[in-house]
PDB file of C-alpha atoms in Angstrom:
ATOM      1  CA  UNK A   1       0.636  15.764 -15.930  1.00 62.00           C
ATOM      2  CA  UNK A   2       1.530  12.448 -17.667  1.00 65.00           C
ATOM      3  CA  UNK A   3       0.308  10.065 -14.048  1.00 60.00           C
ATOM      4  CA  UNK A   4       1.645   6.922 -14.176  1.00 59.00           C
ATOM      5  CA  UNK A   5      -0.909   4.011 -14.160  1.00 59.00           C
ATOM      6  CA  UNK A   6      -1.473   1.218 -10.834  1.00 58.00           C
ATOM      7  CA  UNK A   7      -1.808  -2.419 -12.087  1.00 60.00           C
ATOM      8  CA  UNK A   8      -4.360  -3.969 -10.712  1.00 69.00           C
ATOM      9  CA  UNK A   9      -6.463  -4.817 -13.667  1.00 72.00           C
ATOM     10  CA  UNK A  10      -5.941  -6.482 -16.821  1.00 67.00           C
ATOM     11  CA  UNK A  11      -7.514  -4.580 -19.553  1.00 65.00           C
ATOM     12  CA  UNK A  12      -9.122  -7.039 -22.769  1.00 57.00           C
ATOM     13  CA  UNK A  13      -6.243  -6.796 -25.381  1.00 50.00           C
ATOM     14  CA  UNK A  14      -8.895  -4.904 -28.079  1.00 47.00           C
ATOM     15  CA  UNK A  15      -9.230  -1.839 -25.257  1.00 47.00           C
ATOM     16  CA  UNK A  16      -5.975   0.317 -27.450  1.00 43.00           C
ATOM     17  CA  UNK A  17      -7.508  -0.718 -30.842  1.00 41.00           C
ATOM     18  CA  UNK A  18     -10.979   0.102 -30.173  1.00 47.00           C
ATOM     19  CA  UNK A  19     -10.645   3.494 -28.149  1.00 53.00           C
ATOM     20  CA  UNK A  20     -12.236   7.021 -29.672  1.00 50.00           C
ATOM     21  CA  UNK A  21      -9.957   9.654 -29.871  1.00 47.00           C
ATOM     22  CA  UNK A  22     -10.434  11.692 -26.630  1.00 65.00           C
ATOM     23  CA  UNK A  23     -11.124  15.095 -25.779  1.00 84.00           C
ATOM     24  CA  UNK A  24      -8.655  16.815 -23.952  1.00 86.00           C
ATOM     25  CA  UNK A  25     -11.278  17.380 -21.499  1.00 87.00           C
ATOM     26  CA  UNK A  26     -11.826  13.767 -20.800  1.00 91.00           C
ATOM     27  CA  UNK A  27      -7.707  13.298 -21.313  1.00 90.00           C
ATOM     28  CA  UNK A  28      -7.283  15.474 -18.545  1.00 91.00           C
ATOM     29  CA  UNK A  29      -9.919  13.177 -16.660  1.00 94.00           C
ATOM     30  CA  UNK A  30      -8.397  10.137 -17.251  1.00 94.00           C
ATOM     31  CA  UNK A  31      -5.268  11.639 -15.809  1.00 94.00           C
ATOM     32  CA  UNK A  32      -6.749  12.216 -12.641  1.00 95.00           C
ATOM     33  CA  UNK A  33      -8.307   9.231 -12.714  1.00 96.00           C
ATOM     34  CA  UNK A  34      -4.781   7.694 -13.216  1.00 95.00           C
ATOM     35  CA  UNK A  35      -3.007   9.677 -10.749  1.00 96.00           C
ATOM     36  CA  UNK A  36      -5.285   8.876  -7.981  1.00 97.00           C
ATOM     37  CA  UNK A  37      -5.511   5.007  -9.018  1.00 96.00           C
ATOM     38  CA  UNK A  38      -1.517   5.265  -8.592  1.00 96.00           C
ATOM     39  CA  UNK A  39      -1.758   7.559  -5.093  1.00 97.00           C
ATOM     40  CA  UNK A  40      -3.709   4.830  -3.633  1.00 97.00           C
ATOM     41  CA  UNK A  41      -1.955   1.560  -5.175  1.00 95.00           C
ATOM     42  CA  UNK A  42       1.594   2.888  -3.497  1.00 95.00           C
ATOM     43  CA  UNK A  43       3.548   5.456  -2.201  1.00 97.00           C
ATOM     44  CA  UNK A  44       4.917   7.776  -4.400  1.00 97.00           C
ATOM     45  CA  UNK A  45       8.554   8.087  -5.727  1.00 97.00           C
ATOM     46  CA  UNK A  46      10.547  11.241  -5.841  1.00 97.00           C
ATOM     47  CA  UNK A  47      10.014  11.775  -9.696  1.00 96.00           C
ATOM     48  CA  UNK A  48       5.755  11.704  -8.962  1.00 97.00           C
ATOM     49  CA  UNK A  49       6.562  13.908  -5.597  1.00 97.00           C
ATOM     50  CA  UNK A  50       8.329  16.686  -7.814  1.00 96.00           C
ATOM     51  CA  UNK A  51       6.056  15.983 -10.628  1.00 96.00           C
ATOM     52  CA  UNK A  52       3.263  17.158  -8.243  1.00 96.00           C
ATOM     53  CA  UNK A  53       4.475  19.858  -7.247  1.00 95.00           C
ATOM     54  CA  UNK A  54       4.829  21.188 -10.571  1.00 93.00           C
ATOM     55  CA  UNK A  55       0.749  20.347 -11.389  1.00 92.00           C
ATOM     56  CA  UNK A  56       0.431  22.134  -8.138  1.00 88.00           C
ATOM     57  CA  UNK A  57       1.032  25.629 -10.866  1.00 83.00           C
ATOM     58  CA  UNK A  58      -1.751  24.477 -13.163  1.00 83.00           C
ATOM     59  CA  UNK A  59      -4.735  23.495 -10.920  1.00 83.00           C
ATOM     60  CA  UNK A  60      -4.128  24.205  -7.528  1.00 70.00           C
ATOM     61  CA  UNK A  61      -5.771  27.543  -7.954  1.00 64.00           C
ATOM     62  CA  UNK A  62      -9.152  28.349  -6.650  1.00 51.00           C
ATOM     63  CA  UNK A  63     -11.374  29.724  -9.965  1.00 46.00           C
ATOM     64  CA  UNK A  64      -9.055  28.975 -12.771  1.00 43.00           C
ATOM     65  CA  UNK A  65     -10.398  28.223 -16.237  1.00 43.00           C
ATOM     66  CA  UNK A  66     -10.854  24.037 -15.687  1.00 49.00           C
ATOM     67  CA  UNK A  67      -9.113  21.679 -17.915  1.00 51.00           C
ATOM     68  CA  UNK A  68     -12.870  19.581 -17.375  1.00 56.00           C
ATOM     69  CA  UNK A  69     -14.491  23.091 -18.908  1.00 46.00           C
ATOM     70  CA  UNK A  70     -15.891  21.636 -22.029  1.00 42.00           C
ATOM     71  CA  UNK A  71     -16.280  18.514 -21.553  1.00 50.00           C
ATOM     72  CA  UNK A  72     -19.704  16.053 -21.688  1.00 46.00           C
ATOM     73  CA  UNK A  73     -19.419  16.047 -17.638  1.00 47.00           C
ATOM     74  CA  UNK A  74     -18.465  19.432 -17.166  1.00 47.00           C
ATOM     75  CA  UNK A  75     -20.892  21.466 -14.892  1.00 44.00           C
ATOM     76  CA  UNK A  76     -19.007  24.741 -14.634  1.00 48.00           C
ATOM     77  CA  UNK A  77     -16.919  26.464 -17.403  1.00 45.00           C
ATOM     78  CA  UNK A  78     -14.236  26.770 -13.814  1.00 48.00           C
ATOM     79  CA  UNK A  79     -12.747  24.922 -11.129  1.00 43.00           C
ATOM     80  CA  UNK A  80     -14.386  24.583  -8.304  1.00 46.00           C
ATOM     81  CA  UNK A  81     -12.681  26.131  -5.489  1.00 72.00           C
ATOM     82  CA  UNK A  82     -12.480  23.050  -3.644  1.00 89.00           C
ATOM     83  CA  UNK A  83     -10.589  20.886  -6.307  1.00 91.00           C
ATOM     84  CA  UNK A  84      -8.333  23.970  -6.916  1.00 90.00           C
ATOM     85  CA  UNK A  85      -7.975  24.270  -2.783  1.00 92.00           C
ATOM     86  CA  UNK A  86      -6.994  20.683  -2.351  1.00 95.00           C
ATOM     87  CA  UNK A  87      -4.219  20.591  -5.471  1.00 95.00           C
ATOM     88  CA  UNK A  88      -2.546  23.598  -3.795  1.00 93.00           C
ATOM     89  CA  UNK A  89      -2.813  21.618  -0.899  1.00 95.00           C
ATOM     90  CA  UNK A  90      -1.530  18.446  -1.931  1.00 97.00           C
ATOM     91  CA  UNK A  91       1.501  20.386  -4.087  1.00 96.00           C
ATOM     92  CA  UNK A  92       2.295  21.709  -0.615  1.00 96.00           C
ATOM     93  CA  UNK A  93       2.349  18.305   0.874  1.00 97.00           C
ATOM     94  CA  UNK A  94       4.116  17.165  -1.758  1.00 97.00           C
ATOM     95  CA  UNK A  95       6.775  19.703  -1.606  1.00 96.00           C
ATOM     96  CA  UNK A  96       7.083  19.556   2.191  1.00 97.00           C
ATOM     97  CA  UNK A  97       7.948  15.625   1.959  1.00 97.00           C
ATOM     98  CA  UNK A  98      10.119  13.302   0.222  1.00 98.00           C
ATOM     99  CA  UNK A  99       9.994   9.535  -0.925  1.00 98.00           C
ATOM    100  CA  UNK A 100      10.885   7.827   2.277  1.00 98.00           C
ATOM    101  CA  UNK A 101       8.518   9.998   4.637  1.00 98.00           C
ATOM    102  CA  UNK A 102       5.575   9.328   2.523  1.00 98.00           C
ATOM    103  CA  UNK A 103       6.261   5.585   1.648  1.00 97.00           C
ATOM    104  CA  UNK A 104       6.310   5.286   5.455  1.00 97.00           C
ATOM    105  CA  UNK A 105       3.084   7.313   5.719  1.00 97.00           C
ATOM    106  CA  UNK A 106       1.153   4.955   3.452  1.00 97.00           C
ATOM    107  CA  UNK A 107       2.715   1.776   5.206  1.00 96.00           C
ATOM    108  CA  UNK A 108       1.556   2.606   8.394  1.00 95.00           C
ATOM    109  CA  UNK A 109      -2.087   4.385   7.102  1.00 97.00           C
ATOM    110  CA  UNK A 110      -2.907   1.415   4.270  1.00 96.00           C
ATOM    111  CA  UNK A 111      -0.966  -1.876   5.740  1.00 90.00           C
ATOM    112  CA  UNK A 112       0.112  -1.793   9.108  1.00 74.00           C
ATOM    113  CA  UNK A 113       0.282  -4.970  11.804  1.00 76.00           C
ATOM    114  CA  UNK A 114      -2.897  -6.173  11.559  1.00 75.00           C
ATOM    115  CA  UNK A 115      -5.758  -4.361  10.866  1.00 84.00           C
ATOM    116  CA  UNK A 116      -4.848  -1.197   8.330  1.00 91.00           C
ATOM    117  CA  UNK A 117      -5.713   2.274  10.081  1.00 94.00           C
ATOM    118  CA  UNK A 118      -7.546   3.085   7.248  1.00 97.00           C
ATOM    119  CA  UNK A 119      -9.401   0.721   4.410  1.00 96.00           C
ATOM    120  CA  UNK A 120      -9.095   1.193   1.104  1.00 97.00           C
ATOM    121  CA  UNK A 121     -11.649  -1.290   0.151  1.00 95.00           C
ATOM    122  CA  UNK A 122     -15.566  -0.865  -1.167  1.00 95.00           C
ATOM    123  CA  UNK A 123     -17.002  -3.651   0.430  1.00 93.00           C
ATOM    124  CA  UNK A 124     -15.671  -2.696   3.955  1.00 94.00           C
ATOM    125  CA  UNK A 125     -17.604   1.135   3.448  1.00 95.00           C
ATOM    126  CA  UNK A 126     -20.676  -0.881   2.163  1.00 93.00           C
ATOM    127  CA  UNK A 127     -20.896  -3.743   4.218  1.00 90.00           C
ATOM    128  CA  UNK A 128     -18.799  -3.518   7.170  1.00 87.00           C
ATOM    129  CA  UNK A 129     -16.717  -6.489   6.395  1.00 82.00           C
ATOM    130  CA  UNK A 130     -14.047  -7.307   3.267  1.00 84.00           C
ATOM    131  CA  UNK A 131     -15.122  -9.995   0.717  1.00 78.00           C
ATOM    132  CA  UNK A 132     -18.547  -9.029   1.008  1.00 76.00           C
ATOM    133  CA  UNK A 133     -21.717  -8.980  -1.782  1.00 89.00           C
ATOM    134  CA  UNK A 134     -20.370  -5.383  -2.981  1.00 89.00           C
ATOM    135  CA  UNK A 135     -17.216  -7.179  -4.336  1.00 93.00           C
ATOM    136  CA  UNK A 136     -19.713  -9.859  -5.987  1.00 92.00           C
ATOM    137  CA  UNK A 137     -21.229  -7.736  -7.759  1.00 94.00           C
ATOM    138  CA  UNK A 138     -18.264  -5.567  -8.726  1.00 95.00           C
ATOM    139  CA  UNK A 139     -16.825  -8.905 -10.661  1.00 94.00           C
ATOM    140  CA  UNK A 140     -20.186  -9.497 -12.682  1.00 95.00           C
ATOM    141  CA  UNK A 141     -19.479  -5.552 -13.675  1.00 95.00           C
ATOM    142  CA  UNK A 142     -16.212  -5.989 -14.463  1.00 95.00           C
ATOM    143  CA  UNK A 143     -16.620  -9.067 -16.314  1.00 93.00           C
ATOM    144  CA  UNK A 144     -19.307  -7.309 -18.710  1.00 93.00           C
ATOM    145  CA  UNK A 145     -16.414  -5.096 -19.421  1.00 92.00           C
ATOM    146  CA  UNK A 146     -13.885  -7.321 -19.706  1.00 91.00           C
ATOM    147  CA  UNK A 147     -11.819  -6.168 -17.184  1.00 91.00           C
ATOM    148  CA  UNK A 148     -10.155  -9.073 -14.768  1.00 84.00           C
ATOM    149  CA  UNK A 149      -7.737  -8.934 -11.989  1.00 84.00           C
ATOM    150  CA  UNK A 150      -4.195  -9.287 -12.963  1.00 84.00           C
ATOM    151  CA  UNK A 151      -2.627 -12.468 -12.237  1.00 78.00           C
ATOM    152  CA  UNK A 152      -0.390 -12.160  -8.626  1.00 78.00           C
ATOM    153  CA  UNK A 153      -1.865  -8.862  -7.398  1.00 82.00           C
ATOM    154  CA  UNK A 154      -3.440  -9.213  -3.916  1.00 84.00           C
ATOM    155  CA  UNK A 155      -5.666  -6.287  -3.962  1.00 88.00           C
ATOM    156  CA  UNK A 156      -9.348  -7.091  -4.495  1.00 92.00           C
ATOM    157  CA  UNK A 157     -11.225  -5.638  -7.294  1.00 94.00           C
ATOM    158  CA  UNK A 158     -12.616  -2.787  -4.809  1.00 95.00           C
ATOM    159  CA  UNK A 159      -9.947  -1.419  -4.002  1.00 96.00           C
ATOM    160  CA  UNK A 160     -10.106   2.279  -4.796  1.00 97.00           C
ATOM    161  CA  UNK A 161      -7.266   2.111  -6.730  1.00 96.00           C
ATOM    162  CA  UNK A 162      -8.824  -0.407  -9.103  1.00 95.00           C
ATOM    163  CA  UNK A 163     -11.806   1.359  -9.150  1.00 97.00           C
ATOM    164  CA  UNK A 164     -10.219   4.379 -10.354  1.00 97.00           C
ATOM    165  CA  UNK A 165      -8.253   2.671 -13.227  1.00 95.00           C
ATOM    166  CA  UNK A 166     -11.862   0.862 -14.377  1.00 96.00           C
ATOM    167  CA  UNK A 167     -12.849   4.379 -14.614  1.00 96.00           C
ATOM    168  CA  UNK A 168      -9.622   6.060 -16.533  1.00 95.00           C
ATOM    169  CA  UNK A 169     -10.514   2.685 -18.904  1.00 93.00           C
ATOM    170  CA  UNK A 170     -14.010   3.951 -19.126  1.00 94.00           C
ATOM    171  CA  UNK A 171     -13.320   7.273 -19.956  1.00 94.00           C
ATOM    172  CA  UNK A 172     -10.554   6.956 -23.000  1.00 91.00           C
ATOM    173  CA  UNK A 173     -12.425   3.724 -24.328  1.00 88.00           C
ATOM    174  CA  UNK A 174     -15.832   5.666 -25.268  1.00 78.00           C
ATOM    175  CA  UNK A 175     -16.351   8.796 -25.593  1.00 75.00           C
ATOM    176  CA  UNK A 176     -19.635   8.560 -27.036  1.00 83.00           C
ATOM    177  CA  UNK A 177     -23.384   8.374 -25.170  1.00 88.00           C
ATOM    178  CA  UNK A 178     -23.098   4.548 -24.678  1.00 90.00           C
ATOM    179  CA  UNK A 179     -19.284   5.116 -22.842  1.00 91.00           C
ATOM    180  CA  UNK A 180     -20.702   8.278 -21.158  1.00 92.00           C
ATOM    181  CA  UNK A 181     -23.653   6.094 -20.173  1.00 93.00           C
ATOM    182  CA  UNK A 182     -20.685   3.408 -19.024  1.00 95.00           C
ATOM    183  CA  UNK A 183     -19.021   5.939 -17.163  1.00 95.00           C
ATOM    184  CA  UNK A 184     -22.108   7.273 -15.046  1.00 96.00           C
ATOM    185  CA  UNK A 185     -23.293   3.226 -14.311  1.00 96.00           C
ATOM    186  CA  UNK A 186     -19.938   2.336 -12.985  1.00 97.00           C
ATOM    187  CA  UNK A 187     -19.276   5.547 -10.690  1.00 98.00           C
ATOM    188  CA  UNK A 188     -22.859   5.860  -9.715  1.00 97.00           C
ATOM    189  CA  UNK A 189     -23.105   2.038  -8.373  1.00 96.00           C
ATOM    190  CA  UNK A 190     -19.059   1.228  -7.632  1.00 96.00           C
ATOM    191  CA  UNK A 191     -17.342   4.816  -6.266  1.00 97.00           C
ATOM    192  CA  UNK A 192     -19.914   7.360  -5.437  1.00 97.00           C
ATOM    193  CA  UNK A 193     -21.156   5.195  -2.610  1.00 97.00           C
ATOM    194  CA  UNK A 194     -18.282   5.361  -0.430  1.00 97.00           C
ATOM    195  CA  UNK A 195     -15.443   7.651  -1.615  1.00 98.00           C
ATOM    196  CA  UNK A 196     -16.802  10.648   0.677  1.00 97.00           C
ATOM    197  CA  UNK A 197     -16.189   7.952   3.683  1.00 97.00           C
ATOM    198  CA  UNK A 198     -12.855   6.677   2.333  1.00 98.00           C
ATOM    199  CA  UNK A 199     -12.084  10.449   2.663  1.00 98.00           C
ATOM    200  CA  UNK A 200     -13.046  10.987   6.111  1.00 98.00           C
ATOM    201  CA  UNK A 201     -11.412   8.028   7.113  1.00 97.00           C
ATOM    202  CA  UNK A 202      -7.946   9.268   6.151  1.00 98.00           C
ATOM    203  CA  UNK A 203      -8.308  12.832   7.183  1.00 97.00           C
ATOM    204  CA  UNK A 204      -9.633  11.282  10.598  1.00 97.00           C
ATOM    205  CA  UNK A 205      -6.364   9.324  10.939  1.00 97.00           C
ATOM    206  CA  UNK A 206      -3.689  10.560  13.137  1.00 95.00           C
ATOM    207  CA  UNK A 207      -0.451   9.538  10.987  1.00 94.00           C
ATOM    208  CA  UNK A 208      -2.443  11.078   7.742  1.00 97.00           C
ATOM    209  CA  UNK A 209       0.014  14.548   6.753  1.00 97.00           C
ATOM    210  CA  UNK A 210       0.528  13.715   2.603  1.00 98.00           C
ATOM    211  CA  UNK A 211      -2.381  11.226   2.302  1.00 98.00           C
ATOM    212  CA  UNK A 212      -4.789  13.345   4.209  1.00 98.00           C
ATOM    213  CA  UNK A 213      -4.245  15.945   1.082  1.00 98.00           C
ATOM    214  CA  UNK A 214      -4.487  13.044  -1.131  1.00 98.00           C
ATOM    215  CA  UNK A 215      -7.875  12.181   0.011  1.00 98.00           C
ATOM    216  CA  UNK A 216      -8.829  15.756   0.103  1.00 97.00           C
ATOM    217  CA  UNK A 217      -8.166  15.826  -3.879  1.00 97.00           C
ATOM    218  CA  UNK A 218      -9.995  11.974  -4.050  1.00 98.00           C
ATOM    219  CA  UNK A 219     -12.906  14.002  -2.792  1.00 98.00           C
ATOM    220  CA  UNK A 220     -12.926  17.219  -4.915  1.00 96.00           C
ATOM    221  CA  UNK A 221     -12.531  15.438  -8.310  1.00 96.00           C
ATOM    222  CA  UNK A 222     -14.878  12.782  -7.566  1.00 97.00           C
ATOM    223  CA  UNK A 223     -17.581  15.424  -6.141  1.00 96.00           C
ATOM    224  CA  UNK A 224     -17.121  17.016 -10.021  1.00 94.00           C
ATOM    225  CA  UNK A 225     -17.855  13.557 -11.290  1.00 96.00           C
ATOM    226  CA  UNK A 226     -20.839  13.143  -9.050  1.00 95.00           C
ATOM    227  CA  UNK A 227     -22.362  16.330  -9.918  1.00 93.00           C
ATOM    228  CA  UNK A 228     -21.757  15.984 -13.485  1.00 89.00           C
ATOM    229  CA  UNK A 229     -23.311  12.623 -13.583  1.00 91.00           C
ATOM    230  CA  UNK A 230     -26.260  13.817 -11.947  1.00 90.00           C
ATOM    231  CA  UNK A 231     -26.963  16.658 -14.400  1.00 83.00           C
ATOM    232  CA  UNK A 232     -26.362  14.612 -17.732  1.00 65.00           C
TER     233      UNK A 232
END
């Protein structure tokens, strides 16, 4: 599926001219990588609802031939039953909702009065608290890359969401051993941390029903990356 992208970060303007030609592999991981980067930065509209339903049909199977198969992070020439599980399971959400249940859903999970029910930040998994050292350190990472903030968006720079689209950057910006070795630095130190918690968190919530799936598929895709990481 063609996700459409969050904006949170600004990308440096040489990112389109100096990009390798992926692999479809690594497309299709960029997509996901996009997809969940949009997931978290909003609620989802009815074209993205119906449009994952019908991705549902290609990967929410349980030992399907993976669109990762041959790719420099693949572990497994399939899908790994969870990640198939949990986009059947989110292309049943999906189906079972529409645009005004789910935009509701995320309000109350990711914004709420006062305190959120459930944080979407790094620093807050890390250290307990937002604003913390983790974000600190995120910036001196990002600014190596050349990645900034975008000018009037109020999420921080750990927000999963940005995280993600650091990573989709990653991915279809170098698709050679140094990007690889990009790749595994950023995940290893900014994502794999904290994502399994970020996970629990929303399946733990009471008002989670579509996002509870969506964290579900946050965790099976990123538990690829992680084990791909590790064997490379």
């Amino acid at each position: 599926m063609n996700a459409p992208q969050a904006a949170i970060l600004r990308e440096p303007e040489s990112a389109i001219s100096t990009s390798l030609p992926a692999s479809a592999e690594d497309a299709a991981r960029a997509e996901h990588y996009a997809l969940l980067a949009r997931l978290f930065f909003a609620a989802p509209d009815a074209p993205l609802l119906a449009a994952l339903v019908a991705a549902g049909d290609v990967f929410g199977v349980g030992d399907s031939p993976s669109p990762l198969a041959h790719s420099p992070l693949a572990h497994s020439p399939f899908v790994p039953s969870p990640f198939g599980v949990a986009w059947a399971e989110l292309a049943d959400a999906a189906r079972r909702t529409d645009a005004r249940s789910v935009h509701d859903e995320y309000e109350a999970l990711f914004h709420g009065i006062g305190r959120p029910e459930v944080m979407l930040y790094g620093s807050f998994y890390l250290a307990g608290f937002l604003m913390e050292e983790p974000l600190a350190d995120l910036r001196d990472d990002l600014a190596g890359l050349g990645l900034a903030r975008r000018g009037g968006v109020t999420e921080t720079e750990d927000h999963v969401a940005a995280l993600a689209e650091v990573m989709r950057h990653l991915v279809v910006s170098g698709a050679d051993a140094a990007g690889l070795a990009r790749q595994r630095a950023f995940f290893t130190r900014h994502l794999q941390p904290w994502y399994a918690r970020l996970a629990d968190a929303v399946a733990a919530a009471p008002q989670a029903s579509f996002y509870a799936r969506v964290g579900a598929l946050a965790r099976a895709f990123f538990d690829v990356e992680s084990e791909a990481f590790a064997m490379d």
